[in-house]
Amino acid sequence: MQTGFWAFGTAIVSFLITAIIGRFLIPFLHKLHFGQTILDIGPSWHKKKQGTPTMGGFMFIIGIVIATTVAVVMRSISSGFGSVEKFVFVGLCFALCNGAIGFVDDYVKVVKKRNLGLTAKQKLVLQFAVAALYLFLMWLCGDDTNIAVPFTTYGLVNLGIFYYIIMLFVLVGLINAVNLTDGVDGLDGSITFFASLFLMLIANVVGYDANVIFAAAVAGGCLGFLVWNFHPAKCFMGDTGSLFLGGAVCALAFAMDMQLLLILIGIMYLVEMFSVMLQVTYFKLTHGKRLFKMSPIHHHFEMSGWSEMKIVCVFSLITALCGAGALLLVIFG
């Protein structure tokens, strides 16, 4: 009951801070002319979004960090500061570092007028470095090389040294998948709301109370951002926001050794990522033919006549259903 109180309070605080900051941040971004540049390779009707302020991810980054930090510290005063609390703060730092990479990318796009931002190589080098640092800090805080596998005898499988190699690619891959999902008004925020909601419920089941608070803050921050990002969007989160959210989702799962559940909880992130990989591979193998009308796959559905609202609703529903499946695996596995 007490954990539920902390979670609800944290979510409300994160929501309010995020939503209120948006009231002041959006005019400020307009004043700085920090508008989104819409590339010609995208759907033609997206051109009307040209100039919509980007880097709006700052509003939920501030909300999530403040709400999580205050709630975890206040709760720890009475219940003690343990390894889970350490994992939460390492996870917050990890998300912030990824958000910083996104900010540099956005800054190059908007201020330096280089539409593609950082090169793929530059971004990957930074992301792998941050992921390696995160795994090292988790090890220092007492994390092991186990991952939870439902329906196994002991529930955990030890990967040994291979854990760090595999998880490096899992972290970078999923964070970029979250980034690719940000292409339709309200899509990334809605999917991440449901992902963090079910990670919160799972953390409650397994008794990771500090993780419950962190996940609640992420969910509240996403809702606060949707006040400004739901169609028609008044602001975009930019890579600043999407890379932060990717880091947060990963940190929530990693703190509980629930990496495998990201396959279900992050199903739509993965679908978006693999649609791009399949499109590129098919294009090269067939010398110019396309598997989808456009990738990531949300653009394929757009060009097939789906409205942005329909895409958000369907993708969010799939995330919620798969998230419920992940929760049931934890309860009965």
CSV table of C-alpha atoms in Angstrom, one decimal:
chain,number,residue,atom,x,y,z
A,1,MET,CA,0.0,0.0,0.0
A,2,GLN,CA,2.8,2.4,0.9
A,3,THR,CA,4.6,1.6,-2.4
A,4,GLY,CA,1.4,2.4,-4.3
A,5,PHE,CA,1.2,5.7,-2.5
A,6,TRP,CA,4.8,6.7,-3.4
A,7,ALA,CA,4.2,5.5,-7.0
A,8,PHE,CA,1.0,7.5,-7.4
A,9,GLY,CA,2.5,10.6,-5.9
A,10,THR,CA,5.6,10.4,-8.0
A,11,ALA,CA,3.6,10.0,-11.2
A,12,ILE,CA,1.5,13.0,-10.4
A,13,VAL,CA,4.5,15.2,-9.6
A,14,SER,CA,6.3,14.1,-12.7
A,15,PHE,CA,3.2,14.7,-14.8
A,16,LEU,CA,2.6,18.2,-13.4
A,17,ILE,CA,6.2,19.3,-13.6
A,18,THR,CA,6.4,18.1,-17.2
A,19,ALA,CA,3.1,19.6,-18.3
A,20,ILE,CA,3.8,23.0,-16.6
A,21,ILE,CA,7.3,23.2,-18.0
A,22,GLY,CA,5.8,22.7,-21.5
A,23,ARG,CA,3.8,25.9,-21.0
A,24,PHE,CA,7.0,27.9,-20.9
A,25,LEU,CA,9.5,25.8,-22.8
A,26,ILE,CA,7.5,25.7,-26.1
A,27,PRO,CA,7.4,29.5,-26.5
A,28,PHE,CA,11.1,29.7,-25.5
A,29,LEU,CA,12.0,27.1,-28.2
A,30,HIS,CA,10.0,29.1,-30.7
A,31,LYS,CA,11.9,32.2,-29.7
A,32,LEU,CA,15.2,30.4,-30.3
A,33,HIS,CA,13.9,29.1,-33.6
A,34,PHE,CA,14.6,25.5,-32.5
A,35,GLY,CA,12.2,24.1,-35.0
A,36,GLN,CA,12.1,20.6,-36.5
A,37,THR,CA,13.4,20.3,-40.1
A,38,ILE,CA,11.3,17.9,-42.1
A,39,LEU,CA,13.3,15.9,-44.5
A,40,ASP,CA,12.1,15.4,-48.1
A,41,ILE,CA,12.4,11.6,-47.8
A,42,GLY,CA,9.4,11.6,-45.3
A,43,PRO,CA,5.7,11.6,-46.1
A,44,SER,CA,4.9,14.8,-48.0
A,45,TRP,CA,2.1,15.8,-45.6
A,46,HIS,CA,4.7,16.0,-42.8
A,47,LYS,CA,5.9,19.2,-44.4
A,48,LYS,CA,3.2,21.2,-42.5
A,49,LYS,CA,5.1,20.2,-39.3
A,50,GLN,CA,8.1,22.2,-40.4
A,51,GLY,CA,9.3,24.5,-37.7
A,52,THR,CA,7.4,22.8,-34.8
A,53,PRO,CA,9.8,23.1,-31.8
A,54,THR,CA,12.0,20.1,-31.1
A,55,MET,CA,14.1,19.2,-28.0
A,56,GLY,CA,10.8,19.1,-26.0
A,57,GLY,CA,12.1,16.1,-24.3
A,58,PHE,CA,13.7,18.5,-21.8
A,59,MET,CA,10.3,18.9,-20.2
A,60,PHE,CA,9.8,15.3,-19.2
A,61,ILE,CA,13.5,14.8,-18.5
A,62,ILE,CA,13.3,17.5,-15.8
A,63,GLY,CA,10.0,16.1,-14.5
A,64,ILE,CA,11.2,12.5,-14.3
A,65,VAL,CA,14.6,13.3,-12.7
A,66,ILE,CA,13.1,15.6,-10.0
A,67,ALA,CA,10.2,13.4,-9.2
A,68,THR,CA,12.3,10.2,-9.0
A,69,THR,CA,15.1,11.8,-7.0
A,70,VAL,CA,12.9,13.4,-4.4
A,71,ALA,CA,10.7,10.3,-4.0
A,72,VAL,CA,13.5,7.8,-3.7
A,73,VAL,CA,15.5,9.9,-1.3
A,74,MET,CA,12.5,10.7,0.9
A,75,ARG,CA,11.4,7.0,1.0
A,76,SER,CA,15.0,5.9,1.7
A,77,ILE,CA,15.1,8.1,4.8
A,78,SER,CA,12.7,5.8,6.5
A,79,SER,CA,13.3,2.5,4.8
A,80,GLY,CA,17.1,2.6,4.1
A,81,PHE,CA,19.2,3.0,1.0
A,82,GLY,CA,19.9,-0.4,-0.7
A,83,SER,CA,21.2,-1.8,-4.0
A,84,VAL,CA,17.9,-1.2,-5.8
A,85,GLU,CA,18.1,2.6,-5.0
A,86,LYS,CA,21.7,2.6,-6.3
A,87,PHE,CA,20.5,0.9,-9.5
A,88,VAL,CA,17.8,3.6,-9.9
A,89,PHE,CA,20.3,6.5,-9.7
A,90,VAL,CA,22.7,4.7,-12.0
A,91,GLY,CA,19.8,4.2,-14.4
A,92,LEU,CA,18.9,7.8,-14.2
A,93,CYS,CA,22.4,8.8,-15.0
A,94,PHE,CA,22.4,6.4,-17.9
A,95,ALA,CA,19.2,7.9,-19.3
A,96,LEU,CA,20.6,11.4,-18.9
A,97,CYS,CA,23.8,10.5,-20.7
A,98,ASN,CA,21.8,9.1,-23.6
A,99,GLY,CA,19.7,12.3,-23.5
A,100,ALA,CA,22.9,14.3,-23.7
A,101,ILE,CA,23.9,12.4,-26.9
A,102,GLY,CA,20.5,13.2,-28.3
A,103,PHE,CA,20.8,16.8,-27.4
A,104,VAL,CA,24.1,17.1,-29.3
A,105,ASP,CA,22.4,15.4,-32.2
A,106,ASP,CA,19.5,17.8,-32.1
A,107,TYR,CA,21.8,20.8,-31.6
A,108,VAL,CA,23.8,19.9,-34.7
A,109,LYS,CA,20.6,19.5,-36.7
A,110,VAL,CA,18.9,22.7,-35.5
A,111,VAL,CA,21.7,25.2,-34.8
A,112,LYS,CA,24.4,24.0,-37.1
A,113,LYS,CA,21.8,23.3,-39.8
A,114,ARG,CA,23.1,19.7,-40.6
A,115,ASN,CA,19.8,17.9,-41.1
A,116,LEU,CA,21.1,14.4,-40.3
A,117,GLY,CA,22.8,15.5,-37.1
A,118,LEU,CA,25.7,13.4,-35.8
A,119,THR,CA,27.0,10.7,-38.2
A,120,ALA,CA,25.9,7.1,-37.5
A,121,LYS,CA,29.5,6.3,-36.5
A,122,GLN,CA,29.8,9.2,-34.0
A,123,LYS,CA,26.5,8.4,-32.4
A,124,LEU,CA,27.3,4.7,-32.1
A,125,VAL,CA,30.7,5.3,-30.5
A,126,LEU,CA,29.1,7.6,-27.9
A,127,GLN,CA,26.3,5.1,-27.2
A,128,PHE,CA,28.6,2.1,-26.8
A,129,ALA,CA,30.8,4.1,-24.5
A,130,VAL,CA,27.8,5.2,-22.3
A,131,ALA,CA,26.4,1.6,-22.3
A,132,ALA,CA,29.8,0.2,-21.2
A,133,LEU,CA,30.1,2.8,-18.4
A,134,TYR,CA,26.5,1.9,-17.3
A,135,LEU,CA,27.3,-1.8,-17.1
A,136,PHE,CA,30.5,-1.1,-15.2
A,137,LEU,CA,28.7,1.1,-12.7
A,138,MET,CA,26.0,-1.5,-12.2
A,139,TRP,CA,28.7,-4.1,-11.5
A,140,LEU,CA,30.3,-1.7,-8.9
A,141,CYS,CA,26.8,-1.5,-7.3
A,142,GLY,CA,26.6,-5.2,-6.9
A,143,ASP,CA,24.8,-6.3,-10.1
A,144,ASP,CA,25.5,-9.8,-11.4
A,145,THR,CA,25.5,-11.5,-14.8
A,146,ASN,CA,22.1,-13.2,-14.3
A,147,ILE,CA,19.0,-12.7,-16.4
A,148,ALA,CA,15.6,-13.8,-15.4
A,149,VAL,CA,14.1,-16.6,-17.6
A,150,PRO,CA,10.5,-17.5,-17.0
A,151,PHE,CA,9.6,-21.2,-16.3
A,152,THR,CA,13.2,-22.2,-15.6
A,153,THR,CA,14.1,-24.2,-12.5
A,154,TYR,CA,15.7,-21.3,-10.6
A,155,GLY,CA,14.3,-18.4,-12.6
A,156,LEU,CA,17.8,-17.0,-13.4
A,157,VAL,CA,20.4,-17.9,-16.0
A,158,ASN,CA,24.0,-16.8,-15.5
A,159,LEU,CA,25.7,-15.7,-18.7
A,160,GLY,CA,29.1,-15.0,-17.2
A,161,ILE,CA,31.4,-12.8,-19.2
A,162,PHE,CA,29.2,-13.1,-22.2
A,163,TYR,CA,26.6,-11.1,-20.3
A,164,TYR,CA,28.5,-7.8,-20.8
A,165,ILE,CA,29.1,-8.4,-24.6
A,166,ILE,CA,25.4,-9.3,-25.2
A,167,MET,CA,24.0,-6.5,-23.1
A,168,LEU,CA,26.1,-3.9,-24.7
A,169,PHE,CA,24.3,-4.6,-28.0
A,170,VAL,CA,21.0,-5.0,-26.3
A,171,LEU,CA,21.3,-1.5,-24.7
A,172,VAL,CA,22.4,0.3,-27.8
A,173,GLY,CA,20.0,-1.6,-30.1
A,174,LEU,CA,16.9,-0.9,-27.9
A,175,ILE,CA,17.7,2.7,-27.3
A,176,ASN,CA,18.0,3.3,-31.0
A,177,ALA,CA,14.8,1.4,-31.5
A,178,VAL,CA,13.0,3.8,-29.2
A,179,ASN,CA,14.5,6.7,-31.2
A,180,LEU,CA,13.2,5.2,-34.5
A,181,THR,CA,9.7,5.0,-32.9
A,182,ASP,CA,9.6,8.8,-32.6
A,183,GLY,CA,8.0,9.8,-36.0
A,184,VAL,CA,4.3,10.3,-35.5
A,185,ASP,CA,2.6,12.7,-33.1
A,186,GLY,CA,2.3,11.1,-29.7
A,187,LEU,CA,3.6,7.7,-30.7
A,188,ASP,CA,6.8,7.4,-28.7
A,189,GLY,CA,5.3,8.9,-25.6
A,190,SER,CA,2.2,6.7,-25.7
A,191,ILE,CA,4.2,3.5,-26.2
A,192,THR,CA,6.7,4.4,-23.5
A,193,PHE,CA,3.8,5.2,-21.1
A,194,PHE,CA,2.5,1.7,-21.4
A,195,ALA,CA,6.0,0.1,-21.3
A,196,SER,CA,6.9,2.0,-18.1
A,197,LEU,CA,3.4,1.2,-16.6
A,198,PHE,CA,3.9,-2.5,-17.0
A,199,LEU,CA,7.5,-2.3,-15.8
A,200,MET,CA,6.2,-0.5,-12.7
A,201,LEU,CA,3.6,-3.3,-12.1
A,202,ILE,CA,6.4,-6.0,-12.6
A,203,ALA,CA,8.7,-4.1,-10.2
A,204,ASN,CA,5.9,-4.1,-7.6
A,205,VAL,CA,5.3,-7.9,-8.0
A,206,VAL,CA,9.0,-8.7,-7.5
A,207,GLY,CA,9.4,-6.1,-4.7
A,208,TYR,CA,11.7,-3.6,-6.3
A,209,ASP,CA,10.1,-0.6,-4.7
A,210,ALA,CA,12.5,2.1,-5.8
A,211,ASN,CA,12.1,0.8,-9.4
A,212,VAL,CA,8.3,1.2,-9.0
A,213,ILE,CA,8.9,4.8,-8.2
A,214,PHE,CA,11.2,5.3,-11.2
A,215,ALA,CA,8.8,3.6,-13.6
A,216,ALA,CA,5.9,5.7,-12.2
A,217,ALA,CA,7.9,8.9,-12.8
A,218,VAL,CA,8.6,7.8,-16.4
A,219,ALA,CA,4.9,7.0,-17.0
A,220,GLY,CA,3.8,10.4,-15.5
A,221,GLY,CA,6.4,12.3,-17.5
A,222,CYS,CA,5.2,10.7,-20.7
A,223,LEU,CA,1.6,11.7,-20.0
A,224,GLY,CA,2.7,15.2,-19.2
A,225,PHE,CA,4.5,15.4,-22.5
A,226,LEU,CA,1.5,14.0,-24.4
A,227,VAL,CA,-0.4,17.1,-23.3
A,228,TRP,CA,1.8,19.0,-25.8
A,229,ASN,CA,2.8,16.2,-28.2
A,230,PHE,CA,-0.6,14.5,-28.9
A,231,HIS,CA,-1.8,15.1,-32.5
A,232,PRO,CA,-1.5,17.8,-33.7
A,233,ALA,CA,1.8,18.2,-31.8
A,234,LYS,CA,2.8,21.5,-30.5
A,235,CYS,CA,6.3,20.2,-29.7
A,236,PHE,CA,8.5,17.2,-30.6
A,237,MET,CA,10.7,15.4,-28.1
A,238,GLY,CA,13.7,15.2,-30.5
A,239,ASP,CA,16.5,12.8,-30.0
A,240,THR,CA,17.1,14.5,-26.7
A,241,GLY,CA,13.9,12.9,-25.4
A,242,SER,CA,13.7,9.7,-27.3
A,243,LEU,CA,17.3,8.6,-26.4
A,244,PHE,CA,16.6,9.5,-22.7
A,245,LEU,CA,13.4,7.4,-22.7
A,246,GLY,CA,15.3,4.5,-24.3
A,247,GLY,CA,17.8,4.7,-21.6
A,248,ALA,CA,15.1,4.8,-18.9
A,249,VAL,CA,13.2,1.8,-20.2
A,250,CYS,CA,16.4,-0.2,-20.4
A,251,ALA,CA,17.5,0.8,-16.9
A,252,LEU,CA,14.1,-0.2,-15.5
A,253,ALA,CA,14.4,-3.7,-17.0
A,254,PHE,CA,18.1,-4.2,-16.2
A,255,ALA,CA,17.7,-3.3,-12.5
A,256,MET,CA,15.4,-6.3,-12.2
A,257,ASP,CA,17.4,-8.7,-14.5
A,258,MET,CA,14.3,-8.6,-16.7
A,259,GLN,CA,16.1,-8.0,-20.0
A,260,LEU,CA,14.2,-10.8,-21.8
A,261,LEU,CA,10.9,-9.2,-21.0
A,262,LEU,CA,11.9,-6.2,-23.2
A,263,ILE,CA,11.0,-8.5,-26.1
A,264,LEU,CA,7.4,-8.3,-25.0
A,265,ILE,CA,7.2,-4.9,-23.3
A,266,GLY,CA,9.3,-3.2,-26.1
A,267,ILE,CA,7.6,-5.2,-28.9
A,268,MET,CA,6.7,-2.1,-31.0
A,269,TYR,CA,10.2,-0.6,-30.6
A,270,LEU,CA,11.6,-3.8,-32.0
A,271,VAL,CA,9.1,-3.9,-34.8
A,272,GLU,CA,10.1,-0.4,-35.8
A,273,MET,CA,13.8,-1.2,-35.7
A,274,PHE,CA,13.5,-4.5,-37.6
A,275,SER,CA,11.3,-2.8,-40.3
A,276,VAL,CA,14.2,-0.5,-41.0
A,277,MET,CA,16.7,-3.3,-41.1
A,278,LEU,CA,14.5,-5.4,-43.4
A,279,GLN,CA,13.8,-2.5,-45.7
A,280,VAL,CA,17.5,-1.7,-46.1
A,281,THR,CA,18.5,-5.3,-46.6
A,282,TYR,CA,15.7,-6.0,-49.1
A,283,PHE,CA,16.5,-2.7,-51.0
A,284,LYS,CA,20.2,-3.8,-51.4
A,285,LEU,CA,19.4,-7.4,-52.3
A,286,THR,CA,16.8,-6.5,-54.9
A,287,HIS,CA,18.8,-3.4,-56.3
A,288,GLY,CA,16.2,-0.8,-55.4
A,289,LYS,CA,12.9,-2.6,-54.6
A,290,ARG,CA,11.2,-1.8,-51.3
A,291,LEU,CA,9.6,-4.2,-48.9
A,292,PHE,CA,7.5,-1.5,-47.2
A,293,LYS,CA,6.2,1.7,-48.7
A,294,MET,CA,8.5,3.5,-46.2
A,295,SER,CA,10.3,2.7,-43.0
A,296,PRO,CA,10.1,2.8,-40.0
A,297,ILE,CA,6.9,0.9,-40.3
A,298,HIS,CA,4.7,3.6,-38.8
A,299,HIS,CA,5.3,5.5,-42.0
A,300,HIS,CA,4.3,2.5,-44.1
A,301,PHE,CA,0.9,2.5,-42.4
A,302,GLU,CA,0.7,6.3,-42.8
A,303,MET,CA,1.2,5.9,-46.5
A,304,SER,CA,-1.3,3.1,-46.6
A,305,GLY,CA,-4.0,5.5,-45.4
A,306,TRP,CA,-3.9,5.2,-41.6
A,307,SER,CA,-4.2,8.4,-39.6
A,308,GLU,CA,-1.6,9.3,-37.0
A,309,MET,CA,-4.2,8.8,-34.3
A,310,LYS,CA,-5.0,5.2,-35.5
A,311,ILE,CA,-1.3,4.3,-35.6
A,312,VAL,CA,-0.8,5.6,-32.0
A,313,CYS,CA,-3.9,3.7,-30.8
A,314,VAL,CA,-3.1,0.4,-32.5
A,315,PHE,CA,0.6,0.4,-31.5
A,316,SER,CA,-0.2,1.4,-27.9
A,317,LEU,CA,-2.8,-1.3,-27.7
A,318,ILE,CA,-0.3,-3.9,-28.9
A,319,THR,CA,2.2,-2.7,-26.3
A,320,ALA,CA,-0.4,-2.9,-23.5
A,321,LEU,CA,-1.4,-6.4,-24.5
A,322,CYS,CA,2.2,-7.6,-24.7
A,323,GLY,CA,3.0,-5.8,-21.5
A,324,ALA,CA,0.1,-7.6,-19.8
A,325,GLY,CA,1.6,-10.9,-21.1
A,326,ALA,CA,5.0,-10.0,-19.6
A,327,LEU,CA,3.3,-9.3,-16.3
A,328,LEU,CA,1.6,-12.7,-16.3
A,329,LEU,CA,4.9,-14.4,-17.1
A,330,VAL,CA,6.4,-12.8,-14.0
A,331,ILE,CA,3.4,-13.7,-11.8
A,332,PHE,CA,3.1,-17.3,-13.0
A,333,GLY,CA,6.7,-18.0,-14.3
